[in-house]
PDB file of C-alpha atoms in Angstrom:
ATOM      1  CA  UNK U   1       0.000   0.000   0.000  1.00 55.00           C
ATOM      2  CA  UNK U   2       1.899   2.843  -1.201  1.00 64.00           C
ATOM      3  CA  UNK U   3       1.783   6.728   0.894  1.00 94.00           C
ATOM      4  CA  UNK U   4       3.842   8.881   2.866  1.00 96.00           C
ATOM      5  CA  UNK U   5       3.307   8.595   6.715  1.00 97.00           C
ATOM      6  CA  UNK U   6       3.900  10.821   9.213  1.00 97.00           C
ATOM      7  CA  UNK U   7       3.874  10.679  12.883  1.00 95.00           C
ATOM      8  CA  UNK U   8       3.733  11.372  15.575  1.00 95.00           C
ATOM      9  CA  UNK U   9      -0.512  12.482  14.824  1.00 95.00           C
ATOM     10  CA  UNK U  10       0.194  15.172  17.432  1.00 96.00           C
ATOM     11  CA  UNK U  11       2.952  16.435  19.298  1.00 94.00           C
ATOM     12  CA  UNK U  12       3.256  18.432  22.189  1.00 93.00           C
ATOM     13  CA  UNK U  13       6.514  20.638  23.408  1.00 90.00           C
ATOM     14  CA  UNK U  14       7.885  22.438  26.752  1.00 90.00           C
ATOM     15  CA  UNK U  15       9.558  25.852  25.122  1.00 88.00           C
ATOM     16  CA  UNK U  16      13.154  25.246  24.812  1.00 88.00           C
ATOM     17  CA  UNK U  17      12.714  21.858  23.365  1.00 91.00           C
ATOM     18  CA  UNK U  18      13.824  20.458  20.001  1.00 94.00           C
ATOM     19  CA  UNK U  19      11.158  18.082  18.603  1.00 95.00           C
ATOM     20  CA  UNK U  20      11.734  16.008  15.019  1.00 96.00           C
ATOM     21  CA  UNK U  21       8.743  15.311  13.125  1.00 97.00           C
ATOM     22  CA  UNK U  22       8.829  11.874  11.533  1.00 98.00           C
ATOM     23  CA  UNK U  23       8.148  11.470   7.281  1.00 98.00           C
ATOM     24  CA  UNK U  24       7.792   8.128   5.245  1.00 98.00           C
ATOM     25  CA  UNK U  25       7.211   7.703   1.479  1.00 97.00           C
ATOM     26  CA  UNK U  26       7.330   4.358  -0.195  1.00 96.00           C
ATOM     27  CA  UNK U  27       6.518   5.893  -3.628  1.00 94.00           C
ATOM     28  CA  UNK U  28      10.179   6.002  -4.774  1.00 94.00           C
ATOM     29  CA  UNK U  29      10.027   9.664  -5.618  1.00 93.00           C
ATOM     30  CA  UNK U  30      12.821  11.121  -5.124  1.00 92.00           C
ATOM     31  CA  UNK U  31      11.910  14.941  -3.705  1.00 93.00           C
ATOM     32  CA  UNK U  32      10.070  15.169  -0.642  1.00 95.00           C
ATOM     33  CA  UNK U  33       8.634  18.542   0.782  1.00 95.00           C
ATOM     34  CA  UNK U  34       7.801  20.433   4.341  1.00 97.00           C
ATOM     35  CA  UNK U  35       5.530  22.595   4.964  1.00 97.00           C
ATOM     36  CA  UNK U  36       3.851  24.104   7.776  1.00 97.00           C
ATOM     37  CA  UNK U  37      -0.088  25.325   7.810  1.00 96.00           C
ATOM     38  CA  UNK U  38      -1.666  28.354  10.313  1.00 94.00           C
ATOM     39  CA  UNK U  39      -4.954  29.032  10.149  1.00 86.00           C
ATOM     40  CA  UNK U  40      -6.553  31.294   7.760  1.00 80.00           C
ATOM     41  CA  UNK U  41      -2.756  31.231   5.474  1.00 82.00           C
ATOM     42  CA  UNK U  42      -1.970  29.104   3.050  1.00 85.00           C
ATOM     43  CA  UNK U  43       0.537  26.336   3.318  1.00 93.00           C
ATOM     44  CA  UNK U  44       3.903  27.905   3.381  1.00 94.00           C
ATOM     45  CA  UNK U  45       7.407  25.620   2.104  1.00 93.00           C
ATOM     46  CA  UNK U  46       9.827  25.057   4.915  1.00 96.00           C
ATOM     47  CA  UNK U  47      12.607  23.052   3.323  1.00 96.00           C
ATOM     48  CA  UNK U  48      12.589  20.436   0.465  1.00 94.00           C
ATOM     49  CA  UNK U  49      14.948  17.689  -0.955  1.00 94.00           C
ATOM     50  CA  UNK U  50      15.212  16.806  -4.566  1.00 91.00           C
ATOM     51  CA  UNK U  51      17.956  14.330  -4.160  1.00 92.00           C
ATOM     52  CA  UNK U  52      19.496  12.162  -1.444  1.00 95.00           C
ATOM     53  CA  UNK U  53      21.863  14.232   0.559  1.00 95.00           C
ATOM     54  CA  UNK U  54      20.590  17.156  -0.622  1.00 94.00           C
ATOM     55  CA  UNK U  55      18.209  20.034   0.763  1.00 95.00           C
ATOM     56  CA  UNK U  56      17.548  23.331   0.057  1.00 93.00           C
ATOM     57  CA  UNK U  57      15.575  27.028   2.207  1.00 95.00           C
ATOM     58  CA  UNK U  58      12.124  26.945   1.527  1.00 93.00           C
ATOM     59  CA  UNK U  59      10.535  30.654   2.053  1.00 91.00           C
ATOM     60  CA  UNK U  60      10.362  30.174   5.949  1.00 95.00           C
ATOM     61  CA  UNK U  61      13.615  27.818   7.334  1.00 97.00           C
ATOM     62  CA  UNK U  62      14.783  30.242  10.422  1.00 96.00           C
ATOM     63  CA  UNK U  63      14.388  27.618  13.157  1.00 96.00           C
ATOM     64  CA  UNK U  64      14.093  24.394  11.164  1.00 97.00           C
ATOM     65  CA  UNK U  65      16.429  21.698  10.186  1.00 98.00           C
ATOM     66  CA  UNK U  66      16.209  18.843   8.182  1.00 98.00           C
ATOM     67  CA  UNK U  67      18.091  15.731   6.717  1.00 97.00           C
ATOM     68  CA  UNK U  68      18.050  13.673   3.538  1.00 97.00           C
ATOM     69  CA  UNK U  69      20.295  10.356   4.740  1.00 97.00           C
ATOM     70  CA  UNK U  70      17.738   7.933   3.099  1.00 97.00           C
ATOM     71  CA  UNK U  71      15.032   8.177  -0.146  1.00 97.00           C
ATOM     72  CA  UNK U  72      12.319   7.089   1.718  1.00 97.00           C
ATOM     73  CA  UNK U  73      12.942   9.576   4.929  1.00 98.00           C
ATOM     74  CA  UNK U  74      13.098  13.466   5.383  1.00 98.00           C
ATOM     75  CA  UNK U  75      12.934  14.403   8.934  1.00 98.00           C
ATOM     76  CA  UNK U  76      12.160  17.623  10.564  1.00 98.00           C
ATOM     77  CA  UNK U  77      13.268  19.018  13.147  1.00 97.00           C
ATOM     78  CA  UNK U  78      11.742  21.921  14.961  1.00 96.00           C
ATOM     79  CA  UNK U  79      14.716  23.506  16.892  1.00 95.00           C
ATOM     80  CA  UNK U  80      13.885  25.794  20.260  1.00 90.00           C
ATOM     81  CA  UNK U  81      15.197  29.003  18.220  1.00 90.00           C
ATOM     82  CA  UNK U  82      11.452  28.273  16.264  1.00 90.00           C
ATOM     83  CA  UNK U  83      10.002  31.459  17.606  1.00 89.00           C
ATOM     84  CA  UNK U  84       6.416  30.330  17.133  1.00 91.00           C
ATOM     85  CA  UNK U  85       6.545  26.247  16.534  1.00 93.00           C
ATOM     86  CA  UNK U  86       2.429  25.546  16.783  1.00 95.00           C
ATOM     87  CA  UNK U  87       1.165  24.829  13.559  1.00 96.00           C
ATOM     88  CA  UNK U  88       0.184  22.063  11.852  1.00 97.00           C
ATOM     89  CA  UNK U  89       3.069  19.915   9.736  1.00 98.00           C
ATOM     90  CA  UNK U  90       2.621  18.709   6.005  1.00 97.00           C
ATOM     91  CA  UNK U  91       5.464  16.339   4.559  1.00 97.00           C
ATOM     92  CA  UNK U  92       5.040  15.917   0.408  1.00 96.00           C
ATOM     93  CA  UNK U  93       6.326  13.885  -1.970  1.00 95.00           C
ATOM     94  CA  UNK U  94       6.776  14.369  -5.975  1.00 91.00           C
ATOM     95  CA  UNK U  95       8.519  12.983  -8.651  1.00 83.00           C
ATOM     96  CA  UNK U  96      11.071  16.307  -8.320  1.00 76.00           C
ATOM     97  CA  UNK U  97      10.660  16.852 -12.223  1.00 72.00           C
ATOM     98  CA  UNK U  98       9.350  19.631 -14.342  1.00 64.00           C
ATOM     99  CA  UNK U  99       5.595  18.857 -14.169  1.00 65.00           C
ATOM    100  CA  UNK U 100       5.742  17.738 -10.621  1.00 77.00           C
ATOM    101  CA  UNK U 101       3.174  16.320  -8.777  1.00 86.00           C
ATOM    102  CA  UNK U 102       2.787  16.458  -5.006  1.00 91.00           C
ATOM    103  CA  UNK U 103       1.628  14.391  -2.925  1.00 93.00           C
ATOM    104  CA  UNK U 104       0.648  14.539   0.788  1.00 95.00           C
ATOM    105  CA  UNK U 105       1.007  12.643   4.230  1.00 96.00           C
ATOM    106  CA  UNK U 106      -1.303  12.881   7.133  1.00 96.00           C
ATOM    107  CA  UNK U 107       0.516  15.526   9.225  1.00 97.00           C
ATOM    108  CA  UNK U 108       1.374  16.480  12.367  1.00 97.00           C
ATOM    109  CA  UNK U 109       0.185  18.455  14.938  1.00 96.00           C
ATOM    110  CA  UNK U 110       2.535  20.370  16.962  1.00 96.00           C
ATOM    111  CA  UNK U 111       1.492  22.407  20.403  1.00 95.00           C
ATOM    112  CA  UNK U 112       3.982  24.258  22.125  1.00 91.00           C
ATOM    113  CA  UNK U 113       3.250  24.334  25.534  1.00 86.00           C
TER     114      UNK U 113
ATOM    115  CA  UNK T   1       6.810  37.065  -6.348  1.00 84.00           C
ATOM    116  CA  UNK T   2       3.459  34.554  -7.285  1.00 89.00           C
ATOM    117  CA  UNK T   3       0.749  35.412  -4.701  1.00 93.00           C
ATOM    118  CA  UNK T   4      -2.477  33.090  -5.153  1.00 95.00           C
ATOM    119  CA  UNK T   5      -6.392  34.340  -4.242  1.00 96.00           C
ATOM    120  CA  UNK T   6      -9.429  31.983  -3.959  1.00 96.00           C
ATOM    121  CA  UNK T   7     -12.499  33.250  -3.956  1.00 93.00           C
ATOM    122  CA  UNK T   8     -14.805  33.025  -1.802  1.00 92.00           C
ATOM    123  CA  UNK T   9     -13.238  32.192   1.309  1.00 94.00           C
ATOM    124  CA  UNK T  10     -16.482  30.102   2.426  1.00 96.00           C
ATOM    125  CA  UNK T  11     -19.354  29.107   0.567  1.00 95.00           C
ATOM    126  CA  UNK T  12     -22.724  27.105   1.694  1.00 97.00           C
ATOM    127  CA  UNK T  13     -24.839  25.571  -1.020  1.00 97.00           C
ATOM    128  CA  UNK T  14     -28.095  22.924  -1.211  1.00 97.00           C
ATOM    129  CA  UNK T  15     -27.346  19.189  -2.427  1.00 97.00           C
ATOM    130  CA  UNK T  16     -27.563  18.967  -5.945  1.00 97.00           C
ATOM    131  CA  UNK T  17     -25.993  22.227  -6.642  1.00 97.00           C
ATOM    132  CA  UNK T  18     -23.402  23.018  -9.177  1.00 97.00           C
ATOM    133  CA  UNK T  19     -20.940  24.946  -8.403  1.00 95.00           C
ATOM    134  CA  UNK T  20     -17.602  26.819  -9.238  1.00 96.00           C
ATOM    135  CA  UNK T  21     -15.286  27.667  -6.960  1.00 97.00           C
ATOM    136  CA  UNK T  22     -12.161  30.284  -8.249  1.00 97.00           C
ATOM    137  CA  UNK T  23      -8.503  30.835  -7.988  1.00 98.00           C
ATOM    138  CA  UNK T  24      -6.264  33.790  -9.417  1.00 97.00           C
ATOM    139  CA  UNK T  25      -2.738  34.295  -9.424  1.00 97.00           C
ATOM    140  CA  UNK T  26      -0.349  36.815 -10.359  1.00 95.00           C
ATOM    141  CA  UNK T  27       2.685  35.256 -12.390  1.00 91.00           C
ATOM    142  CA  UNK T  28       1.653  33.140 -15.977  1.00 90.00           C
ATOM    143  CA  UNK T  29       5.159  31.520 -15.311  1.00 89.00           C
ATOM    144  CA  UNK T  30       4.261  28.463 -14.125  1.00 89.00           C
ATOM    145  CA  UNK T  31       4.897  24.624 -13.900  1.00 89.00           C
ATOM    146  CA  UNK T  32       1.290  23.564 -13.514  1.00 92.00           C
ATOM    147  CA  UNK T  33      -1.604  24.022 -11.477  1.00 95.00           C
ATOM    148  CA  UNK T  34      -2.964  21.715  -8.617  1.00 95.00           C
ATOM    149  CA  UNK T  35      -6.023  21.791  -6.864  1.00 97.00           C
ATOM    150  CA  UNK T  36      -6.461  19.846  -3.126  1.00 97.00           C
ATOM    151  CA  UNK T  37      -8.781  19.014  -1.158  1.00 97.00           C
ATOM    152  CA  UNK T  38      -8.757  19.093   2.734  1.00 96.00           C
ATOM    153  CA  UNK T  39     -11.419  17.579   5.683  1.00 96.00           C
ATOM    154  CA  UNK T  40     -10.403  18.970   8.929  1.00 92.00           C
ATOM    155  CA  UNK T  41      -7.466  17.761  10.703  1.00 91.00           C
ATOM    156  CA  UNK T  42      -6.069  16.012   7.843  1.00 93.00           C
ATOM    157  CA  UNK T  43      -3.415  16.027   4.917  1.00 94.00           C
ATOM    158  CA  UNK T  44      -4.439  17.131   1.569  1.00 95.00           C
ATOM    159  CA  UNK T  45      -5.884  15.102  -1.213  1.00 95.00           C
ATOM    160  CA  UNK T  46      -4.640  15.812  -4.978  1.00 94.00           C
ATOM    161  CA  UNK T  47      -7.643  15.905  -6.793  1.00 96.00           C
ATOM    162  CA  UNK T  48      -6.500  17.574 -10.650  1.00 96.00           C
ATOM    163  CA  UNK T  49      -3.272  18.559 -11.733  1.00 94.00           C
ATOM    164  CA  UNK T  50      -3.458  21.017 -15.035  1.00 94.00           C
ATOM    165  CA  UNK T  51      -0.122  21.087 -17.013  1.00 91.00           C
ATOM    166  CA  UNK T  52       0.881  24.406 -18.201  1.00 91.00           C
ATOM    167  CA  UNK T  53       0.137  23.322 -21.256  1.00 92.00           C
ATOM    168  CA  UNK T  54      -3.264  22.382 -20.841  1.00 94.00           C
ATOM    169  CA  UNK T  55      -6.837  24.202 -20.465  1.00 96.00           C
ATOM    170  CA  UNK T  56      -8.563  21.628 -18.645  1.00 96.00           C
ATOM    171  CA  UNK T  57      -8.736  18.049 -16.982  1.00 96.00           C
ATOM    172  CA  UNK T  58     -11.909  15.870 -15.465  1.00 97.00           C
ATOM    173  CA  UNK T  59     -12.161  13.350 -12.853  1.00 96.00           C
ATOM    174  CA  UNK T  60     -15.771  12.373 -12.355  1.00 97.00           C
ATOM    175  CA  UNK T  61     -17.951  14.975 -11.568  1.00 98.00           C
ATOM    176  CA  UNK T  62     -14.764  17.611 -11.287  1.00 98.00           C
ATOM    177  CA  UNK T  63     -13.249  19.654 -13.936  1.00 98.00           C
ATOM    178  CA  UNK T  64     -10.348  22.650 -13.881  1.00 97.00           C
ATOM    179  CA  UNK T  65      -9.678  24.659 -15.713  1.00 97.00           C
ATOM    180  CA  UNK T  66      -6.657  26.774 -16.560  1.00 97.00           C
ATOM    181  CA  UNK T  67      -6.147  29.963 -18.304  1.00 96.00           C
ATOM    182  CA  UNK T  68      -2.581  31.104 -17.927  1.00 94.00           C
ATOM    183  CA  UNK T  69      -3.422  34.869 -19.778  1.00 93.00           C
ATOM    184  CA  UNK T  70      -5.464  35.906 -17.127  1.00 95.00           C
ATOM    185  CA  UNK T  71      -4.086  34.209 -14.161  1.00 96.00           C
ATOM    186  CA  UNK T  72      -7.113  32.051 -13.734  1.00 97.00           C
ATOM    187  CA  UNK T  73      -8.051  28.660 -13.026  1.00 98.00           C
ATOM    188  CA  UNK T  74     -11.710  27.523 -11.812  1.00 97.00           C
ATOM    189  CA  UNK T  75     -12.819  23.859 -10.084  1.00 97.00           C
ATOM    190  CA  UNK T  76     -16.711  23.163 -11.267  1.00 98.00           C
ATOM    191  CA  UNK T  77     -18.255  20.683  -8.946  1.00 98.00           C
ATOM    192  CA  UNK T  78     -21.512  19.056 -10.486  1.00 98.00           C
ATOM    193  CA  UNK T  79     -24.460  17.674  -8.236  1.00 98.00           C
ATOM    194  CA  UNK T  80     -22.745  18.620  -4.858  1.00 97.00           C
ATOM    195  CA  UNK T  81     -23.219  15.872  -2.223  1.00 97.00           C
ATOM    196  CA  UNK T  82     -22.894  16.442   1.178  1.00 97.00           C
ATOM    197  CA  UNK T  83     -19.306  14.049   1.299  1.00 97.00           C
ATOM    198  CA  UNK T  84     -17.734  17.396  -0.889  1.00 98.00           C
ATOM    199  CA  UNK T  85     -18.208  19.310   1.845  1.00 98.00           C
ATOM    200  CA  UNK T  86     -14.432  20.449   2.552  1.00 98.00           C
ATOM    201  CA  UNK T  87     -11.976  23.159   2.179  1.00 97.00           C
ATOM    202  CA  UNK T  88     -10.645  22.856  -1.915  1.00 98.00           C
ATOM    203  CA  UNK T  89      -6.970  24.612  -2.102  1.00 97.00           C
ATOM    204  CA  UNK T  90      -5.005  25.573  -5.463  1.00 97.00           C
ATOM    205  CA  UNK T  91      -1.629  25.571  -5.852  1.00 96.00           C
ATOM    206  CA  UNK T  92       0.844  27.150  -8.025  1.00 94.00           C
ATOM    207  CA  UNK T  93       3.889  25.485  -9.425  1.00 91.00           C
ATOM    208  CA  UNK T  94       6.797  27.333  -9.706  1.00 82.00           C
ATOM    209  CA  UNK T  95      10.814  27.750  -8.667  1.00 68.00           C
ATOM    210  CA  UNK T  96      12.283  25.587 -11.027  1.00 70.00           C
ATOM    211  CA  UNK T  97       9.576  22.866 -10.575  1.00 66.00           C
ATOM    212  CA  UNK T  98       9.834  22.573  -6.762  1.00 74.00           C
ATOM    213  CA  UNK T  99       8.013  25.549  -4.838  1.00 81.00           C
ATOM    214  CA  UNK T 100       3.988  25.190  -4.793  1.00 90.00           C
ATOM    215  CA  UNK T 101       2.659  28.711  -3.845  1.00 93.00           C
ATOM    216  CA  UNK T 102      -0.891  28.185  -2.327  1.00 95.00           C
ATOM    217  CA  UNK T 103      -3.994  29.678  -1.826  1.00 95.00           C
ATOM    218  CA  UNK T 104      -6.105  30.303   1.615  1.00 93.00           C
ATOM    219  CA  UNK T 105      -8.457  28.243   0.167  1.00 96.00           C
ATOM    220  CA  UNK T 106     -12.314  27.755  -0.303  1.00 97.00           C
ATOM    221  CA  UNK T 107     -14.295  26.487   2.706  1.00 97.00           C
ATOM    222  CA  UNK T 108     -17.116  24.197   1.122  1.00 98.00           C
ATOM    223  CA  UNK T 109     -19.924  23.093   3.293  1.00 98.00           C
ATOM    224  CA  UNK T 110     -23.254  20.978   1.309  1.00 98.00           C
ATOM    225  CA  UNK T 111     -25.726  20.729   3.249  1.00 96.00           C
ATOM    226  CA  UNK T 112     -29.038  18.054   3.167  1.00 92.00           C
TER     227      UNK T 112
END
């Protein structure tokens, strides 16, 4: 059965913690994609992968790190210099090529507390 | 920069309606053109990707359309149900293939 997973489903964080955020894909593709959702914006990129051990800035990185170690993996990790870490976590997938399609995982939701 | 609008932000219609439900963006220079949809708490679901090169595409009782001159693309639903109730997002394509640029989406509720 082939999909990205993500988990934890929800998260919860003391200030001053780092947290990773766990992504899956067994679709082969080889780019995979965070982003990060608030209410009443749209989804905005955090940091994407088009190839292993590979990653580049999406438009809002300050705070975030990621890594790109396997095909099938791309964790996040939301570091305590995040100034404002709730939101709720997308991870995508695509084919990384010109008419690329993305696809989406279940996402996390992360409470700072 | 590519900034994408949908309007309306929320919309309430009968069963049975049809409907159409609108996105505009700013910058023709794109990829393609996705639209989502979302139930609450949960990821998205592709539900038509438009090529740059297209006008349109159908699945089942959806079509998009795409009209790169005027920055516009538009998602008819036909014979609403009360299971499409949901909020539909488009996205943009751009940034060498990689950066979707999204809308705030529609908020779609059909009711009995």
């Amino acid at each position: 059965d082939g999909g990205i997973t993500q988990s934890p489903k929800y998260l919860f964080r003391k200030e001053g913690q780092n947290v990773t955020l766990s992504c899956e894909q067994n679709l082969n593709h080889d780019a995979m994609y965070w982003y990060r959702q608030d209410p009443g914006q749209g989804l905005r990129l955090i940091y994407y992968s088009q190839i292993v051990n590979d990653f580049q800035k999406g438009d809002i990185a300050e705070g975030y790190s990621v890594s790109r170690e396997k095909k099938e993996s791309f964790p996040l990790t939301v570091t305590s210099a995040q100034k404002n870490p709730t939101a709720f976590y997308l991870c995508a997938s695509g084919t990384g090529l010109d008419h690329n399609e993305q696809f989406f995982g279940p996402g996390t939701r992360l409470t700072v507390l | 920069k590519q900034e994408v609008t949908q309007i309306p932000a929320a919309l309430s219609v009968p069963e049975g309606e049809n409907l159409v439900l609108n996105c505009s963006f700013t910058d023709s220079a794109i990829y393609n053109l996705q639209w989502f949809r979302q139930d609450p708490g949960k990821g998205l679901t592709s539900l038509l990707l438009i090529q740059s090169s297209q006008r349109e595409q159908t699945s089942g009782r959806l079509n998009a359309s795409l009209d790169k001159s005027s920055g516009r693309s538009t998602l008819y639903i036909a014979a609403s149900q009360p299971g499409d109730s949901a909020t539909y997002l488009c996205a943009i394509l751009t940034g060498g293939g990689n950066k979707l640029t999204f809308g705030t989406g529609t908020q779609l509720k059909v009711e009995l």
